Amino acid sequence: MDYISGLPKVGDLGSIIVVVDRLSKYATFIAAPKHVTAERTAHLFFKHIVKYWGLPKDIVSDRDSHFIGVFWTELFKIFGSKLSMSSSYHPQSDGQTERFNSMLEEYLRHFVRGTQKDWVKLLDVAHLYFNAQKSSFTNKSAFEIVTGSNLSSLTLLTPHKSVRSPLARNFSQEWKQNVDIARSCLEKAQNQMKKYADQNHRFIEFNAGDLVMVKVPDPRLSKSSRRRDPRLMQKYVGPLPIMKRIGTVAYRIELPPWWKIHNVFHVSQLKKYSADREDDARNQPSRPQLELTKTKEKVAEAILNHRVTRTTKCEHTEYLVK
């Protein structure tokens, strides 16, 4: 059991509680508040885990303050569940479990990054698709191990044009798109972990206060930057200080206020900053490279008219303003 935090906030939700069955590797993803209390965690645990599977005999977690506090320890003492603790930085687990946990966090962070503000609504799809994938060790999916039966196909059986209900067609198309997103994110996570496993490589670790270079997020570049030869553009910007570590493979970075993006980056997007000892000028930004997304906010004086446009996916309201 663990938290994945530092996610884009949606309402009061900004973290995911991850609960994994040790035998089957069946994973449950629970959207939780950004600053969740031990009491709220317990309510969510009983709602999403105990209601379906009963009380576990043993709960393994790191030494997060939620899991070592009086409320949490006394609660499960009453129910008779053993609490086992491990350090998040030195997990007392076999290599297979450690790799699985890292891949799981990779998957969820890719998924959240791809869906942004919709990640809470689409988390159920991520949950279902993850548990439907067959393991290379057992040749069975976690869903099959837990339930004893295969999960029915997630593909669409009926051609869209033959469906008489537009709402049903739109629902099925949206479902397929969400499954495709989950599939893509899982493939990215698996490929990332395979890459580092093949290279016998461990992710570099940073501490709070370390200076790092951050890979430039290309989609955020201004139009003027896009006209430049990409081979001549700066690939990394910085140095920028690390604020804190988030989970096992991500860090919160102190970004300039005009960078309108989420400030948690996967470690693969960072590299260690090394000062130039021969030319100190290179250690200072030579041009405002970080002001790539700086924009001026405009305030509408009045709404003159509006219209509603509809597509197969959803409808949009457009406004004519002064």
Coordinates of C-alpha atoms in Angstrom, one line a residue:
M1 CA 0.0 0.0 0.0
D2 CA 1.4 3.4 -1.0
Y3 CA 0.6 6.9 -2.1
I4 CA 1.4 8.5 -5.4
S5 CA 1.3 12.2 -4.8
G6 CA 2.2 15.4 -6.6
L7 CA -0.5 15.0 -9.3
P8 CA -2.5 17.8 -11.0
K9 CA -5.2 18.8 -8.5
V10 CA -8.8 18.1 -9.6
G11 CA -11.2 19.6 -7.0
D12 CA -9.7 18.5 -3.7
L13 CA -8.2 15.3 -5.3
G14 CA -4.5 15.3 -5.9
S15 CA -3.1 11.9 -5.1
I16 CA -3.7 8.2 -5.7
I17 CA -3.8 5.5 -3.0
V18 CA -2.4 2.3 -4.6
V19 CA -3.2 -1.1 -3.0
V20 CA -1.6 -4.2 -4.5
D21 CA -2.4 -7.8 -3.6
R22 CA 0.9 -9.5 -3.0
L23 CA 0.1 -12.8 -4.6
S24 CA -1.9 -11.9 -7.7
K25 CA -0.5 -8.4 -8.2
Y26 CA -4.1 -7.1 -8.6
A27 CA -3.9 -3.4 -8.2
T28 CA -6.6 -1.0 -6.9
F29 CA -6.3 2.8 -7.6
I30 CA -8.1 5.1 -5.3
A31 CA -8.3 8.9 -6.0
A32 CA -7.7 10.8 -2.8
P33 CA -7.3 14.4 -1.6
K34 CA -4.0 16.0 -2.1
H35 CA -3.5 16.3 1.7
V36 CA -5.3 13.1 2.9
T37 CA -5.6 12.3 6.6
A38 CA -5.2 8.9 8.1
E39 CA -8.9 8.8 8.9
R40 CA -9.9 9.6 5.3
T41 CA -7.4 7.0 4.1
A42 CA -9.1 4.4 6.4
H43 CA -12.5 5.3 5.0
L44 CA -11.3 5.0 1.5
F45 CA -9.5 1.7 2.3
F46 CA -12.7 0.1 3.8
K47 CA -14.8 1.5 0.9
H48 CA -12.6 0.2 -2.0
I49 CA -10.8 -2.7 -0.5
V50 CA -12.5 -4.2 2.6
K51 CA -16.0 -4.0 1.0
Y52 CA -14.9 -6.3 -1.8
W53 CA -12.1 -8.5 -0.4
G54 CA -12.4 -8.4 3.4
L55 CA -9.7 -7.4 5.9
P56 CA -6.2 -8.3 4.9
K57 CA -4.1 -10.3 7.3
D58 CA -1.0 -8.2 6.6
I59 CA -0.6 -4.7 5.2
V60 CA 2.8 -3.7 3.9
S61 CA 3.5 0.0 3.6
D62 CA 6.4 2.5 4.0
R63 CA 6.9 4.6 7.1
D64 CA 4.7 7.4 6.0
S65 CA 3.2 9.4 8.9
H66 CA -0.3 8.1 8.0
F67 CA 0.8 4.5 8.5
I68 CA 2.8 4.9 11.8
G69 CA 0.4 7.2 13.6
V70 CA -1.7 6.2 16.6
F71 CA -5.0 6.1 14.7
W72 CA -3.8 3.8 11.9
T73 CA -1.9 1.4 14.1
E74 CA -4.6 1.1 16.8
L75 CA -7.4 0.7 14.2
F76 CA -5.8 -2.4 12.6
K77 CA -4.8 -3.7 16.0
I78 CA -8.5 -3.8 16.8
F79 CA -9.3 -5.6 13.6
G80 CA -6.4 -8.0 13.9
S81 CA -4.4 -7.0 10.8
K82 CA -0.7 -7.0 11.0
L83 CA 1.1 -3.9 9.9
S84 CA 4.5 -4.4 8.2
M85 CA 6.7 -1.4 7.5
S86 CA 9.5 -0.9 4.9
S87 CA 11.5 2.1 3.9
S88 CA 10.4 3.7 0.6
Y89 CA 14.1 4.2 -0.2
H90 CA 15.2 0.7 0.8
P91 CA 12.2 -1.5 0.3
Q92 CA 12.5 -4.9 1.9
S93 CA 11.2 -6.8 -1.0
D94 CA 12.4 -9.1 -3.8
G95 CA 13.6 -7.6 -7.1
Q96 CA 10.4 -8.6 -8.9
T97 CA 8.2 -6.7 -6.4
E98 CA 10.5 -3.7 -6.6
R99 CA 10.4 -3.6 -10.4
F100 CA 6.6 -4.1 -10.3
N101 CA 6.1 -1.2 -8.0
S102 CA 8.3 1.1 -10.0
M103 CA 6.5 0.1 -13.3
L104 CA 3.1 0.7 -11.6
E105 CA 4.1 4.2 -10.6
E106 CA 5.5 4.8 -14.1
Y107 CA 2.2 3.7 -15.6
L108 CA 0.1 6.0 -13.4
R109 CA 2.3 9.0 -13.9
H110 CA 2.2 8.5 -17.7
F111 CA -1.6 8.2 -17.4
V112 CA -2.0 11.3 -15.3
R113 CA 0.3 13.3 -17.6
G114 CA -1.6 12.2 -20.7
T115 CA -5.1 12.9 -19.3
Q116 CA -4.3 15.9 -17.1
K117 CA -7.5 17.3 -15.5
D118 CA -9.5 14.2 -16.6
W119 CA -7.3 11.7 -14.7
V120 CA -9.8 11.3 -11.8
K121 CA -12.7 10.5 -14.1
L122 CA -10.6 8.1 -16.2
L123 CA -8.9 6.3 -13.3
D124 CA -11.3 3.4 -13.4
V125 CA -10.3 2.7 -17.0
A126 CA -6.6 2.7 -16.0
H127 CA -7.5 0.3 -13.1
L128 CA -9.4 -2.1 -15.4
Y129 CA -6.8 -2.2 -18.2
F130 CA -3.9 -2.6 -15.8
N131 CA -5.4 -5.7 -14.2
A132 CA -6.4 -7.2 -17.6
Q133 CA -2.8 -7.5 -18.8
K134 CA -1.2 -10.9 -18.7
S135 CA 1.9 -11.3 -16.6
S136 CA 5.0 -12.7 -18.3
F137 CA 5.6 -14.8 -15.1
T138 CA 2.2 -16.5 -14.8
N139 CA 0.8 -16.0 -18.3
K140 CA -2.4 -14.9 -16.6
S141 CA -3.9 -11.5 -15.8
A142 CA -4.3 -10.3 -12.2
F143 CA -8.1 -10.3 -12.9
E144 CA -8.0 -13.9 -13.9
I145 CA -6.0 -15.0 -10.9
V146 CA -8.4 -13.2 -8.5
T147 CA -11.7 -14.1 -10.1
G148 CA -10.9 -17.4 -11.8
S149 CA -12.2 -16.2 -15.2
N150 CA -10.9 -14.1 -18.1
L151 CA -12.0 -10.5 -18.5
S152 CA -14.3 -10.1 -21.5
S153 CA -12.9 -8.2 -24.5
L154 CA -12.5 -4.5 -24.1
T155 CA -12.8 -4.0 -27.9
L156 CA -15.9 -2.7 -29.6
L157 CA -17.9 -5.5 -31.3
T158 CA -20.5 -3.4 -33.2
P159 CA -19.6 -1.0 -36.0
H160 CA -20.4 2.5 -35.0
K161 CA -22.5 3.3 -38.1
S162 CA -25.0 0.5 -37.3
V163 CA -25.8 1.9 -33.9
R164 CA -29.1 3.6 -33.7
S165 CA -28.4 5.6 -30.5
P166 CA -26.0 8.5 -30.9
L167 CA -25.5 8.5 -27.1
A168 CA -24.5 4.9 -27.1
R169 CA -22.2 5.4 -30.0
N170 CA -20.5 8.4 -28.3
F171 CA -20.2 6.5 -25.0
S172 CA -18.5 3.5 -26.8
Q173 CA -16.2 5.7 -28.7
E174 CA -15.1 7.6 -25.6
W175 CA -14.6 4.3 -23.8
K176 CA -12.3 3.0 -26.7
Q177 CA -10.3 6.3 -26.6
N178 CA -9.8 5.9 -22.9
V179 CA -8.7 2.3 -23.2
D180 CA -6.3 3.3 -26.0
I181 CA -4.8 6.0 -23.6
A182 CA -4.4 3.4 -20.9
R183 CA -2.8 0.9 -23.3
S184 CA -0.3 3.6 -24.6
C185 CA 0.6 4.6 -21.0
L186 CA 1.2 1.0 -19.9
E187 CA 3.4 0.4 -23.0
K188 CA 5.4 3.5 -22.2
A189 CA 5.9 2.4 -18.6
Q190 CA 6.9 -1.1 -19.6
N191 CA 9.3 0.1 -22.3
Q192 CA 10.9 2.6 -19.9
M193 CA 11.5 -0.1 -17.2
K194 CA 12.8 -2.5 -19.9
K195 CA 15.2 0.1 -21.1
Y196 CA 16.7 0.6 -17.7
A197 CA 16.7 -3.1 -16.9
D198 CA 18.5 -3.9 -20.2
Q199 CA 21.1 -1.3 -19.4
N200 CA 21.4 -2.6 -15.9
H201 CA 20.8 1.1 -15.0
R202 CA 19.2 2.6 -11.9
F203 CA 17.5 6.0 -12.0
I204 CA 19.7 8.7 -10.6
E205 CA 18.6 10.1 -7.3
F206 CA 18.5 13.7 -6.2
N207 CA 18.0 15.5 -2.9
A208 CA 16.0 18.6 -2.0
G209 CA 18.1 21.7 -2.9
D210 CA 20.0 19.9 -5.7
L211 CA 20.2 21.9 -9.0
V212 CA 19.1 20.1 -12.1
M213 CA 18.5 20.7 -15.8
V214 CA 14.9 20.1 -16.9
K215 CA 14.1 18.8 -20.4
V216 CA 12.2 21.5 -22.4
P217 CA 8.5 20.5 -22.8
D218 CA 8.2 21.0 -26.6
P219 CA 4.4 21.3 -26.8
R220 CA 4.7 24.4 -24.5
L221 CA 7.1 26.3 -26.7
S222 CA 6.0 29.6 -28.2
K223 CA 5.4 30.1 -31.9
S224 CA 8.7 32.0 -32.3
S225 CA 10.6 29.1 -30.8
R226 CA 8.9 26.6 -33.1
R227 CA 10.2 28.4 -36.2
R228 CA 13.8 27.9 -35.1
D229 CA 15.8 24.9 -36.2
P230 CA 15.1 22.3 -33.5
R231 CA 18.6 21.0 -33.7
L232 CA 19.8 24.4 -32.5
M233 CA 17.3 24.8 -29.7
Q234 CA 18.3 24.2 -26.1
K235 CA 17.2 20.7 -25.0
Y236 CA 17.4 21.4 -21.3
V237 CA 16.8 24.5 -19.2
G238 CA 18.1 25.5 -15.8
P239 CA 19.7 25.1 -13.4
L240 CA 16.5 24.8 -11.3
P241 CA 16.3 23.6 -7.7
I242 CA 14.6 20.5 -6.5
M243 CA 12.0 21.1 -3.8
K244 CA 11.2 17.5 -2.8
R245 CA 11.1 14.0 -3.9
I246 CA 7.7 12.7 -4.9
G247 CA 7.3 8.9 -4.7
T248 CA 10.2 6.9 -6.2
V249 CA 10.7 8.2 -9.7
A250 CA 9.5 11.9 -9.6
Y251 CA 10.6 15.2 -8.2
R252 CA 8.9 18.6 -7.6
I253 CA 10.9 21.4 -9.2
E254 CA 10.8 25.1 -8.4
L255 CA 9.8 26.5 -11.7
P256 CA 9.6 30.2 -12.8
P257 CA 6.0 31.5 -12.3
W258 CA 5.5 32.0 -16.0
W259 CA 5.9 28.3 -16.8
K260 CA 2.3 27.3 -16.8
I261 CA 2.8 23.6 -16.3
H262 CA 2.7 21.1 -13.5
N263 CA 5.9 21.2 -11.5
V264 CA 6.4 17.5 -10.9
F265 CA 8.8 15.8 -13.4
H266 CA 9.7 12.2 -13.9
V267 CA 13.4 11.6 -13.2
S268 CA 14.0 10.7 -16.9
Q269 CA 13.2 14.4 -17.7
L270 CA 16.0 15.6 -15.4
K271 CA 19.8 15.6 -15.5
K272 CA 22.4 16.6 -13.0
Y273 CA 23.6 20.2 -13.3
S274 CA 27.3 20.6 -13.5
A275 CA 28.8 24.1 -13.3
D276 CA 31.2 25.2 -16.0
R277 CA 34.5 25.9 -14.1
E278 CA 36.2 27.5 -17.1
D279 CA 33.5 29.9 -18.2
D280 CA 31.4 31.2 -15.4
A281 CA 29.1 33.1 -17.8
R282 CA 27.8 29.7 -19.0
N283 CA 26.4 29.1 -15.5
Q284 CA 24.0 32.1 -16.0
P285 CA 21.1 32.1 -18.4
S286 CA 22.3 34.0 -21.5
R287 CA 18.8 34.7 -22.7
P288 CA 15.3 34.3 -21.2
Q289 CA 15.0 30.7 -22.3
L290 CA 12.5 29.9 -19.6
E291 CA 10.1 32.6 -20.7
L292 CA 8.8 30.4 -23.5
T293 CA 5.3 30.1 -22.2
K294 CA 4.9 33.6 -20.8
T295 CA 1.6 35.1 -21.8
K296 CA -0.4 38.2 -21.1
E297 CA -3.8 37.6 -19.6
K298 CA -6.7 39.4 -21.3
V299 CA -9.9 40.4 -19.6
A300 CA -13.1 40.5 -21.6
E301 CA -15.1 43.8 -21.3
A302 CA -18.5 42.2 -22.2
I303 CA -20.0 39.1 -23.7
L304 CA -21.7 40.1 -27.0
N305 CA -23.1 36.7 -28.1
H306 CA -22.7 33.0 -27.7
R307 CA -23.4 29.7 -29.6
V308 CA -23.2 26.0 -28.9
T309 CA -21.3 23.7 -31.2
R310 CA -21.6 19.9 -31.1
T311 CA -19.3 17.2 -32.1
T312 CA -19.4 13.4 -31.8
K313 CA -17.5 13.6 -28.5
C314 CA -19.1 16.5 -26.7
E315 CA -20.5 20.0 -27.1
H316 CA -18.7 23.3 -26.6
T317 CA -20.0 26.8 -25.9
E318 CA -18.3 29.6 -27.8
Y319 CA -18.5 33.3 -26.8
L320 CA -18.1 36.5 -28.8
V321 CA -16.5 39.0 -26.4
K322 CA -15.5 42.6 -26.6

